[in-house]
Coordinates of C-alpha atoms in Angstrom, one line a residue:
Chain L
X1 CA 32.1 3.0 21.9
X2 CA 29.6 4.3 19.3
X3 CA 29.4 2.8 16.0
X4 CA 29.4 5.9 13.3
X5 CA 28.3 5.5 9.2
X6 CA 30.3 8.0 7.3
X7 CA 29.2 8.9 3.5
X8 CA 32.1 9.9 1.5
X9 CA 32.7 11.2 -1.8
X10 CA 36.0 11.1 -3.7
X11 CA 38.1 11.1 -6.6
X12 CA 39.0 7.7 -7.2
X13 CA 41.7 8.8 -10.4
X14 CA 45.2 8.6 -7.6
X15 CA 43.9 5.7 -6.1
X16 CA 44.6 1.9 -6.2
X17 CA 40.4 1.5 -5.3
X18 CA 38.8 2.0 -2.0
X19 CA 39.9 -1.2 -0.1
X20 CA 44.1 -1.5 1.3
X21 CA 46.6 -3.2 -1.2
X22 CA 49.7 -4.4 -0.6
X23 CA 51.0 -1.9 -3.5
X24 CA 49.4 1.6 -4.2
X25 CA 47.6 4.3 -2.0
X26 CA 44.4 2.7 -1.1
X27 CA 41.3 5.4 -0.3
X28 CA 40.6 3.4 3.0
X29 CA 44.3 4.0 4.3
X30 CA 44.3 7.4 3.1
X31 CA 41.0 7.8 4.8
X32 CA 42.1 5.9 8.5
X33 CA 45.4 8.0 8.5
X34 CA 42.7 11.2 8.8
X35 CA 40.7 9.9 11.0
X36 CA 43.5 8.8 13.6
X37 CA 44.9 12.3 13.7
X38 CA 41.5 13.5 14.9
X39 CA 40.9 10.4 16.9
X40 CA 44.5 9.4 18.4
X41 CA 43.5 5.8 17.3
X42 CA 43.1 3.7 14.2
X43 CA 39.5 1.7 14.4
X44 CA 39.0 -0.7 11.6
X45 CA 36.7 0.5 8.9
X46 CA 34.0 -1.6 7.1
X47 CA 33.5 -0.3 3.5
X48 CA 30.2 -0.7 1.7
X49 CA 32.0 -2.0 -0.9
X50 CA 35.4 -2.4 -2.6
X51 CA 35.7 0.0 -5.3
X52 CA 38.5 -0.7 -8.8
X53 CA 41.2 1.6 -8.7
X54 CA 40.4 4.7 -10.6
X55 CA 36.3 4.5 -9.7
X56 CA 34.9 7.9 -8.0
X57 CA 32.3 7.5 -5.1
X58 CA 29.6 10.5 -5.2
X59 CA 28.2 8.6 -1.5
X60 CA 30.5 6.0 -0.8
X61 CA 29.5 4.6 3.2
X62 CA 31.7 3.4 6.0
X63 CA 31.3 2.5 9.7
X64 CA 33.7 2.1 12.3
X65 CA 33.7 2.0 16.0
X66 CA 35.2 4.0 18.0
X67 CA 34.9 6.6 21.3
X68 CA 34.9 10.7 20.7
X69 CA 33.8 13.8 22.2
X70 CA 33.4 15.1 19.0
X71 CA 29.5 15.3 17.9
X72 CA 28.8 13.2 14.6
X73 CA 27.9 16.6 13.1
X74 CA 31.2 18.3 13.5
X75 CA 33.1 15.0 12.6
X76 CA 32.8 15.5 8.7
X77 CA 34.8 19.1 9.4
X78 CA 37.1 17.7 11.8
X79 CA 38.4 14.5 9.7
X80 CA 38.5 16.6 6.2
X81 CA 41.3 19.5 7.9
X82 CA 43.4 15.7 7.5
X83 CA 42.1 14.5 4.3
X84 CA 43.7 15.3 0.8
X85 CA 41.4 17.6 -1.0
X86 CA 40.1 14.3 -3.5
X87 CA 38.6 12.8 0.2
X88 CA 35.4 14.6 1.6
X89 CA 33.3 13.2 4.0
X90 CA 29.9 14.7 3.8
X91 CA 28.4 13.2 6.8
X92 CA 28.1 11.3 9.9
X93 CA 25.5 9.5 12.5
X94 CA 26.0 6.6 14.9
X95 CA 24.1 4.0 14.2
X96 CA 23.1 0.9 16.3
X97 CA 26.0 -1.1 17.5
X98 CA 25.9 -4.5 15.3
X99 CA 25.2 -2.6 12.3
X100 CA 27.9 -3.0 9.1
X101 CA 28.4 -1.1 5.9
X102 CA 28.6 -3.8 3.7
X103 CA 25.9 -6.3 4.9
X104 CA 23.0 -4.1 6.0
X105 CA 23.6 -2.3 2.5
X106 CA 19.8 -3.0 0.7
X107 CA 21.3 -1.8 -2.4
X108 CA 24.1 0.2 -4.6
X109 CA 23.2 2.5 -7.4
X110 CA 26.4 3.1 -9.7
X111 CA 26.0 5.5 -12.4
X112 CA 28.1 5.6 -15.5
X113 CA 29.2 8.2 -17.3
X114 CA 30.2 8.4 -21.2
X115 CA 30.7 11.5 -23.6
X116 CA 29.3 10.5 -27.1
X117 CA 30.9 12.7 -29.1
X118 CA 33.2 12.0 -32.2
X119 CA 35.6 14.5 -31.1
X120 CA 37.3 14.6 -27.7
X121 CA 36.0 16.6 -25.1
X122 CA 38.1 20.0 -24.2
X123 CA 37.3 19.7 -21.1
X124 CA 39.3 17.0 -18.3
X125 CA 38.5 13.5 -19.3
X126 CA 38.9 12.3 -15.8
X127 CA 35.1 11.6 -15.2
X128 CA 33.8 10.1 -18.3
X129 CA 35.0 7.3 -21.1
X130 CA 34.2 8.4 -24.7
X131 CA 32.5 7.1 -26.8
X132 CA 32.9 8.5 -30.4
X133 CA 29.8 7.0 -32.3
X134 CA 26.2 8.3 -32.1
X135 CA 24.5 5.8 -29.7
X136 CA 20.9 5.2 -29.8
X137 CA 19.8 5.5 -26.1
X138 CA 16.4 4.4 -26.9
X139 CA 17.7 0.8 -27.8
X140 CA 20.1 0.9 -24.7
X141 CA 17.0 1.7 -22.6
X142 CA 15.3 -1.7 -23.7
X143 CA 18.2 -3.6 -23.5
X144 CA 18.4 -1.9 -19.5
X145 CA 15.3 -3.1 -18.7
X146 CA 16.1 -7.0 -20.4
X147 CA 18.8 -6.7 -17.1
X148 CA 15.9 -6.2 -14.3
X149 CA 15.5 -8.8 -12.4
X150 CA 16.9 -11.4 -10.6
X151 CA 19.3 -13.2 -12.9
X152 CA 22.5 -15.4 -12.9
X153 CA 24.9 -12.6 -14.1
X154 CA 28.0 -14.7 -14.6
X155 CA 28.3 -13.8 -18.6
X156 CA 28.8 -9.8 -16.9
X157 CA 31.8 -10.9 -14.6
X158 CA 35.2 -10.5 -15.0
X159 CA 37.9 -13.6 -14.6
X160 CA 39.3 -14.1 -11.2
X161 CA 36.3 -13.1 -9.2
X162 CA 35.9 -15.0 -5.8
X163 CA 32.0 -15.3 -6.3
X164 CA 32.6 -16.9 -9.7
X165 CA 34.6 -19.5 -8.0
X166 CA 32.3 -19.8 -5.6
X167 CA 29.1 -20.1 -7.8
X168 CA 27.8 -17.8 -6.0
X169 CA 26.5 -15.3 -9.2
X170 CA 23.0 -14.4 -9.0
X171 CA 21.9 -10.9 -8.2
X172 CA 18.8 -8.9 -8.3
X173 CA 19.5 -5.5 -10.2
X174 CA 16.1 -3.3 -9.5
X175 CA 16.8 -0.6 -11.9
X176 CA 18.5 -0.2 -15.0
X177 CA 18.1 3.3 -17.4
X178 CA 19.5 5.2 -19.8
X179 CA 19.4 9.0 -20.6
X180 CA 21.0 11.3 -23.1
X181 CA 21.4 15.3 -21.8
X182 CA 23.4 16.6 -24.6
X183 CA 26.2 14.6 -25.8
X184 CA 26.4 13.3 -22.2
X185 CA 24.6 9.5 -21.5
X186 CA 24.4 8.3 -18.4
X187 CA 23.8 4.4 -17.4
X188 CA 22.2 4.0 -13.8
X189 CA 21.8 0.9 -12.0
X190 CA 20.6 -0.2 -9.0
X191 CA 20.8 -3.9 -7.5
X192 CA 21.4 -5.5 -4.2
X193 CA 25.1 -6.5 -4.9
X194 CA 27.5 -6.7 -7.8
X195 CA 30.0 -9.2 -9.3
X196 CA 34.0 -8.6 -10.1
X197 CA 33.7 -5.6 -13.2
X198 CA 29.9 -6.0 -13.2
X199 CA 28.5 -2.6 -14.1
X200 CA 31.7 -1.8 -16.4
X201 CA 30.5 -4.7 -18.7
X202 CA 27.0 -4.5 -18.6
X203 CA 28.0 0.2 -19.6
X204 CA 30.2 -2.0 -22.3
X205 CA 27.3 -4.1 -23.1
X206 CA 24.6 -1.5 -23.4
X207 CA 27.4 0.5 -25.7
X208 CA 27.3 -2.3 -28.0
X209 CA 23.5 -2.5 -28.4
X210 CA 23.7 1.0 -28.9
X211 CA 26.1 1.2 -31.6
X212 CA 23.8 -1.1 -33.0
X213 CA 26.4 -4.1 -33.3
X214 CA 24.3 -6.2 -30.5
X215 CA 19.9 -6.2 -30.5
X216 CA 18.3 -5.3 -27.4
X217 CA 17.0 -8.9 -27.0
X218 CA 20.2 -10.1 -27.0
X219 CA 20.4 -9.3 -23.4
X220 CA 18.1 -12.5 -22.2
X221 CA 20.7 -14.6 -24.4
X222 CA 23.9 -13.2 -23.0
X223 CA 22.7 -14.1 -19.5
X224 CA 21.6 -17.5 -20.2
X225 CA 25.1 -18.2 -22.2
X226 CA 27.1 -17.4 -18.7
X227 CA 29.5 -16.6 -21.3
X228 CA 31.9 -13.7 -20.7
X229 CA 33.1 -13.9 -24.3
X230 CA 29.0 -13.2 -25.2
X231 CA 28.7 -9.8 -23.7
X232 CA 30.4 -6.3 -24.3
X233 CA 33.8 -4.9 -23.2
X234 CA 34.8 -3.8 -20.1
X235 CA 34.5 0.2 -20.1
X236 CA 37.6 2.0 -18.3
X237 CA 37.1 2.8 -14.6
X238 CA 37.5 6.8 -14.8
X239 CA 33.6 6.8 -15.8
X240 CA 32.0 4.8 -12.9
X241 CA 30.4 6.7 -9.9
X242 CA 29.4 4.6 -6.6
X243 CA 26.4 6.8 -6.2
X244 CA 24.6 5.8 -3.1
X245 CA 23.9 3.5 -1.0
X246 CA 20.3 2.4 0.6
X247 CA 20.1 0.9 4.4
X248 CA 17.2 0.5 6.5
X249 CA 17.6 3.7 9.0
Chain I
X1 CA 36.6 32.5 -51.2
X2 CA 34.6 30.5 -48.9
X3 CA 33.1 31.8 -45.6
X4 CA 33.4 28.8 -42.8
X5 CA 31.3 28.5 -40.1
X6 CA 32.9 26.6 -37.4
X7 CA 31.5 25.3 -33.6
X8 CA 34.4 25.6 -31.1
X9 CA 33.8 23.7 -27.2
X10 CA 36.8 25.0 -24.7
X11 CA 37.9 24.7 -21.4
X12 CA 38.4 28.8 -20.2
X13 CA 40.5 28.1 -17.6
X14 CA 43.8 29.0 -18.9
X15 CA 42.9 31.7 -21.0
X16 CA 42.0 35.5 -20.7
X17 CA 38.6 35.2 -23.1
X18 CA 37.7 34.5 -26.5
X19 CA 38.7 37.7 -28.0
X20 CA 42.3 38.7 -28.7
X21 CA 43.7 41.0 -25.9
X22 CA 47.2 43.1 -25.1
X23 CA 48.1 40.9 -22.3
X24 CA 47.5 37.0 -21.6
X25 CA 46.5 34.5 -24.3
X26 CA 42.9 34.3 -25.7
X27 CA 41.1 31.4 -27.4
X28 CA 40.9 33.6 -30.7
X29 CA 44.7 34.2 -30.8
X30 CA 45.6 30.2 -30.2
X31 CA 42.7 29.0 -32.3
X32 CA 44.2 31.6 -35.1
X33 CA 47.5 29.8 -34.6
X34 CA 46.1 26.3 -35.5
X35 CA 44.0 27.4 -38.4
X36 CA 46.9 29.1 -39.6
X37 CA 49.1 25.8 -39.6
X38 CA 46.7 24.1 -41.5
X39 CA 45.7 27.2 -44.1
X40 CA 48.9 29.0 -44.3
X41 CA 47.2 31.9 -43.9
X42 CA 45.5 33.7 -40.7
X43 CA 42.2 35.0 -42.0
X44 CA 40.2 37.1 -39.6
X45 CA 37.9 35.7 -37.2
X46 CA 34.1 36.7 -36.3
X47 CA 33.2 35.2 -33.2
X48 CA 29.9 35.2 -32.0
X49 CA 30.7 37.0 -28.7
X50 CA 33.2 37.6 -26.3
X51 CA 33.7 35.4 -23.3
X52 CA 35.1 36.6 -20.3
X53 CA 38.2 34.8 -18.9
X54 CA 37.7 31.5 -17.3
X55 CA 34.8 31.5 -19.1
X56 CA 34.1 27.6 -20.7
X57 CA 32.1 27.2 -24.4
X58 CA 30.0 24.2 -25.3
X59 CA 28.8 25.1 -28.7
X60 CA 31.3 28.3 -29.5
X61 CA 30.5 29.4 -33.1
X62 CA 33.1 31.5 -35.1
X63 CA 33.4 32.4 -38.9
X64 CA 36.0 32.9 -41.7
X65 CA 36.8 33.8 -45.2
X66 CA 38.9 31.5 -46.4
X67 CA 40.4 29.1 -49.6
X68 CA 41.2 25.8 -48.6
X69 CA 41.2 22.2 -51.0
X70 CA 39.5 20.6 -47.6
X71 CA 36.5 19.5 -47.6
X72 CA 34.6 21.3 -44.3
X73 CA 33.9 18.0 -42.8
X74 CA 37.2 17.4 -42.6
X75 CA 38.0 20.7 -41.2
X76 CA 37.9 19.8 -37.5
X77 CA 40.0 17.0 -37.5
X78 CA 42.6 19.0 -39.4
X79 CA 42.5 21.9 -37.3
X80 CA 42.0 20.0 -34.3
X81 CA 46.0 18.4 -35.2
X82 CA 47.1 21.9 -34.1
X83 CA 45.4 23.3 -31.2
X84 CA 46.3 22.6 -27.5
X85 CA 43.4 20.1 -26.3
X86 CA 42.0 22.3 -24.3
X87 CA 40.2 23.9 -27.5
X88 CA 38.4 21.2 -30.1
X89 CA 36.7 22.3 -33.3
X90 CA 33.3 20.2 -33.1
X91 CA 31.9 20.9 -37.2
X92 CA 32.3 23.0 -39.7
X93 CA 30.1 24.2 -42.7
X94 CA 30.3 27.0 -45.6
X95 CA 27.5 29.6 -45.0
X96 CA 26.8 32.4 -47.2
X97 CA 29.4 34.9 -48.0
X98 CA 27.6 37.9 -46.0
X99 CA 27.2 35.6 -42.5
X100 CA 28.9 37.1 -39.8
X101 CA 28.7 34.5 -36.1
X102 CA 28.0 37.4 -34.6
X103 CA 25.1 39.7 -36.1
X104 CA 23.6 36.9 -37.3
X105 CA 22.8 34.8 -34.2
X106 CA 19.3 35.1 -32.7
X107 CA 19.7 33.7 -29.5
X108 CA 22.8 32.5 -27.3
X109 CA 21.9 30.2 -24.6
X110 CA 24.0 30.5 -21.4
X111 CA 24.5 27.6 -19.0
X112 CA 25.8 28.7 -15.1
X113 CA 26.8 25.4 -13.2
X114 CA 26.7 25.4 -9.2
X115 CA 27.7 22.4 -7.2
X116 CA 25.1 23.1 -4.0
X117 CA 26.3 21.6 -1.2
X118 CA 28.0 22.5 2.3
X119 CA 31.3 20.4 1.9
X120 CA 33.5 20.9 -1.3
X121 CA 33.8 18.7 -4.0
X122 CA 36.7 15.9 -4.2
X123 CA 36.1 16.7 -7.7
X124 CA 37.9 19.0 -9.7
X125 CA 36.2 22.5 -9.3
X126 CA 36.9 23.8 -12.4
X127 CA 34.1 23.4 -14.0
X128 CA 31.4 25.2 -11.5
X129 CA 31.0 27.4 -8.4
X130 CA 30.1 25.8 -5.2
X131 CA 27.3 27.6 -3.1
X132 CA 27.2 25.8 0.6
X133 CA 23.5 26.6 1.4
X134 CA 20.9 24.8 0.5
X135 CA 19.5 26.3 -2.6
X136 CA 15.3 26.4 -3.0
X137 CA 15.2 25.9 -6.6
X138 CA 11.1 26.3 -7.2
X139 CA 11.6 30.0 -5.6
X140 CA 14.8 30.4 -7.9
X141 CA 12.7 29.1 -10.8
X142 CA 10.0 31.6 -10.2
X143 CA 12.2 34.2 -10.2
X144 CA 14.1 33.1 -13.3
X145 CA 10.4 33.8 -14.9
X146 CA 10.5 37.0 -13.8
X147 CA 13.3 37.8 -16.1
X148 CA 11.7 36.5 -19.3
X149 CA 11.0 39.3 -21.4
X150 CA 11.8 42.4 -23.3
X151 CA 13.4 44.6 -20.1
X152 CA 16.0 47.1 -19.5
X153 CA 19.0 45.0 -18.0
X154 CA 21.6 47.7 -16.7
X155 CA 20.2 46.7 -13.2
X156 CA 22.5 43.1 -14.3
X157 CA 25.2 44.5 -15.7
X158 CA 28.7 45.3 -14.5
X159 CA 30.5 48.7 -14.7
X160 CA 32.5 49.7 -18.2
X161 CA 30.3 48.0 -20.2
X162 CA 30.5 50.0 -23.8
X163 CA 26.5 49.3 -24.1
X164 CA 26.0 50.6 -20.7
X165 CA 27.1 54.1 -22.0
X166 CA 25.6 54.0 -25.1
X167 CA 22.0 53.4 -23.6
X168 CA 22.1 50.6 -25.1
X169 CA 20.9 47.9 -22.5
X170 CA 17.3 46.5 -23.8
X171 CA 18.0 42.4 -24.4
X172 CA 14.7 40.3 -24.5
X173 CA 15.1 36.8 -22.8
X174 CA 13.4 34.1 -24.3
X175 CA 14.1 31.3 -21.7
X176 CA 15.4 31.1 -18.1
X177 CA 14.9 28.3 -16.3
X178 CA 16.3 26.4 -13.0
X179 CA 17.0 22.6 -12.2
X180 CA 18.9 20.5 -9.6
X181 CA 19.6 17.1 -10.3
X182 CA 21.3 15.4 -6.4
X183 CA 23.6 18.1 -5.4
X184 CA 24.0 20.0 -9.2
X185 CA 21.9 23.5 -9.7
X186 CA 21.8 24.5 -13.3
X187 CA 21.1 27.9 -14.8
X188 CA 20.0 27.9 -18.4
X189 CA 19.0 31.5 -20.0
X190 CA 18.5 32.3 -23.7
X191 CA 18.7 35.8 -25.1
X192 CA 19.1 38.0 -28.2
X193 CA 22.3 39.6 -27.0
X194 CA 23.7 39.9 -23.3
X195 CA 25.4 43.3 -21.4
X196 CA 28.7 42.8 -19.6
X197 CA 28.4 39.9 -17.2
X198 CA 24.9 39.8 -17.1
X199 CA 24.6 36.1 -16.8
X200 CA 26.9 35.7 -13.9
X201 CA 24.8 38.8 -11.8
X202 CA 22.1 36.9 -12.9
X203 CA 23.0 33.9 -11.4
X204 CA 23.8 35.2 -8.6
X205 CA 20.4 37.1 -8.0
X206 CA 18.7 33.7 -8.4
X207 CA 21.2 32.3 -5.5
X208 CA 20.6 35.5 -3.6
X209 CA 16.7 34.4 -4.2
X210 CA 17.2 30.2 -3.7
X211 CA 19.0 31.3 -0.1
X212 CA 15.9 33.1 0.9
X213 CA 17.8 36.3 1.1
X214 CA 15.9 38.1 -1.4
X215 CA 12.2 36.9 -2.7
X216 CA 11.0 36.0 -6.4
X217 CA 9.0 38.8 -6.5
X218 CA 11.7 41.3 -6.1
X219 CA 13.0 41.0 -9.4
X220 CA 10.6 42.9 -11.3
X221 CA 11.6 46.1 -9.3
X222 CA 15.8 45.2 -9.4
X223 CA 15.4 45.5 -13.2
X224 CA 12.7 49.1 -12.9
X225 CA 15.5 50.4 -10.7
X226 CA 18.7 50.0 -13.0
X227 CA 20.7 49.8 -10.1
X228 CA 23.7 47.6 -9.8
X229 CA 23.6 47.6 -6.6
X230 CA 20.2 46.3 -6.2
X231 CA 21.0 43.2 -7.6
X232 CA 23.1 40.2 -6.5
X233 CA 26.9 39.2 -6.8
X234 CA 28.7 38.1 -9.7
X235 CA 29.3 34.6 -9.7
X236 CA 32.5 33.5 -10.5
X237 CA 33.7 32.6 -14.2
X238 CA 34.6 29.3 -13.9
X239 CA 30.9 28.0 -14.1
X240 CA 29.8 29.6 -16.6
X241 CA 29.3 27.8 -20.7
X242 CA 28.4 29.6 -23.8
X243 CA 26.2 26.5 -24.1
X244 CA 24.9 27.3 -28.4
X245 CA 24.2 29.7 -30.7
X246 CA 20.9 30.1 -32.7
X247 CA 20.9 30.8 -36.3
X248 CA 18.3 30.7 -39.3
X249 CA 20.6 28.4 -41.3

């Protein structure tokens, strides 16, 4: 048995989110039924993470044991001839027996995408949210960097999260930024985990401070409330990207 | 009579080109249509060049003679009520009677997209050409300055061009320039005029160049020959934007 870490990117818009529901076509399930009609077996899979339905993965990362002939190179080929055509994997390597997706993950970078433009885009809106007013990126970018750090980021999480209940809300986001090509802004952050909605609030929350209805040092303020009601909305799903994923290799 | 100058962004993909044409539908032809919904009238169009099909605009410009009560801010919305959403109307303006989009732009800047990497894209690849091999974008770069310049293009430009056989193919490029950012290569080249599918040959002499097949300092000669053949493919429409349009307004 070899333990392998696959890095996968997909379209997240036909899917109920990476991890298997009991309703809806989960990318995981979608993903094992590939994989067992190249491996003639159906190995559990860890996921780095479980991803909202709708979210898109640009390097999404997996492990799974299991025993092949098949090189690690030539598995990406093999397992996409069964995967639909909004599944890639874009590569493979074995890594050491005990290691897991999900806990030996340093950190996530999510990137968020948004169209500021008052008029709709003519081109498919599945990859971006709009946002119609002008947004001042230089004010979102100090309010980013008021979110570096290790903080308690309960005011960022969305109701019915199990680490909420749990009290278990503190993260360390390492980098937070903000840049404008265009009409296209982008919202990058990095941190070593994430709580239920967390990144789609703190796009909402950075939205806010650039449409000028919240200051940039608001941010220290929000945090200390622990106050969901005190931060932005929740942006839709269609413009977050699980980017990558950094492990000690 | 007021003459309108409007800025158009499109998806291509389902139509044969900007200009009107006997068969297939063009952008002019179903942009027409809208405008004359709201004017109830079909003034002629000046467009500011013709796009090939599957050909995407970001910053389209066309103009219009025209009598209308609505203010020209308001144009876009109004007109935007009547057009498939796969064409938007970003701004209008009034210019001066003699303007014409197309004799009086300066420079047009071209954007070519390629999504460089050896798996496809679970994303929709609509909107830019995939090229497997790694691409070596400081070699491309050195040979997009190769092209800067006052030069005879015919080397770049495709068979039955009108200019072609009129002599006519001197075009100085002010800018060409290369960037990746992760897996995304991205052509940018500003010109006073272009010859039939220059860009795209163009782009694909800089792949030709990023693959190692062909080296930077090649290009000088490609363009002293004004051989076709001695440059490299055409890329495909479908990443190609007519990014703006420069005027002294």
């Amino acid at each position: 048995m070899q333990n392998y870490l696959l890095t996968l990117a997909y379209d997240g818009t036909n899917y109920c989110g990476f991890q298997v529901q009991p309703n809806g076509r989960s990318v995981a399930q979608t993903f094992q039924d590939g994989l067992e009609a190249v491996l003639h077996s159906r190995p559990d899979i860890k996921g780095c993470s479980r991803t909202d339905a709708g979210v898109h993965a640009l390097g999404f990362a997996l492990n799974f044991h299991a025993e092949t002939r098949i090189p690690p190179e030539k598995l990406p080929l093999a397992i996409n001839q069964h995967l639909p055509p909004d599944i890639r994997v874009l590569c493979a390597r074995v890594v050491p027996e005990e290691f897991h997706a999900r806990y030996a993950a340093h950190t996530k970078t999510y990137l968020y995408r948004i169209h500021n433009h008052p008029i709709d885009s003519p081109f498919d809106e599945k990859y971006y949210t709009r946002v119609p007013r002008r947004l001042d990126v230089d004010a979102m970018q100090r309010a980013a960097e008021q979110f570096v750090g290790k903080h308690d980021f309960l005011a960022l999480c969305a109701a019915g999260s199990s680490a909420a209940a749990h009290g278990d809300t503190v993260r360390t986001i390492t980098d937070c930024h903000v840049t404008r090509k265009g009409d296209e802004v982008d919202i990058e952050v990095t941190a070593d985990g994430y709580l239920y909605n967390m990144v789609r609030i703190l796009a909402g929350t950075l939205c806010e401070v650039g449409a000028g209805r919240m200051q940039p040092d608001a941010i220290p303020g929000i945090l200390a409330s622990r106050d969901r009601s005190q931060a932005g909305p929740t942006l839709p799903a269609k413009g977050l990207f699980l980017e990558k994923v950094d492990y000690d290799l």
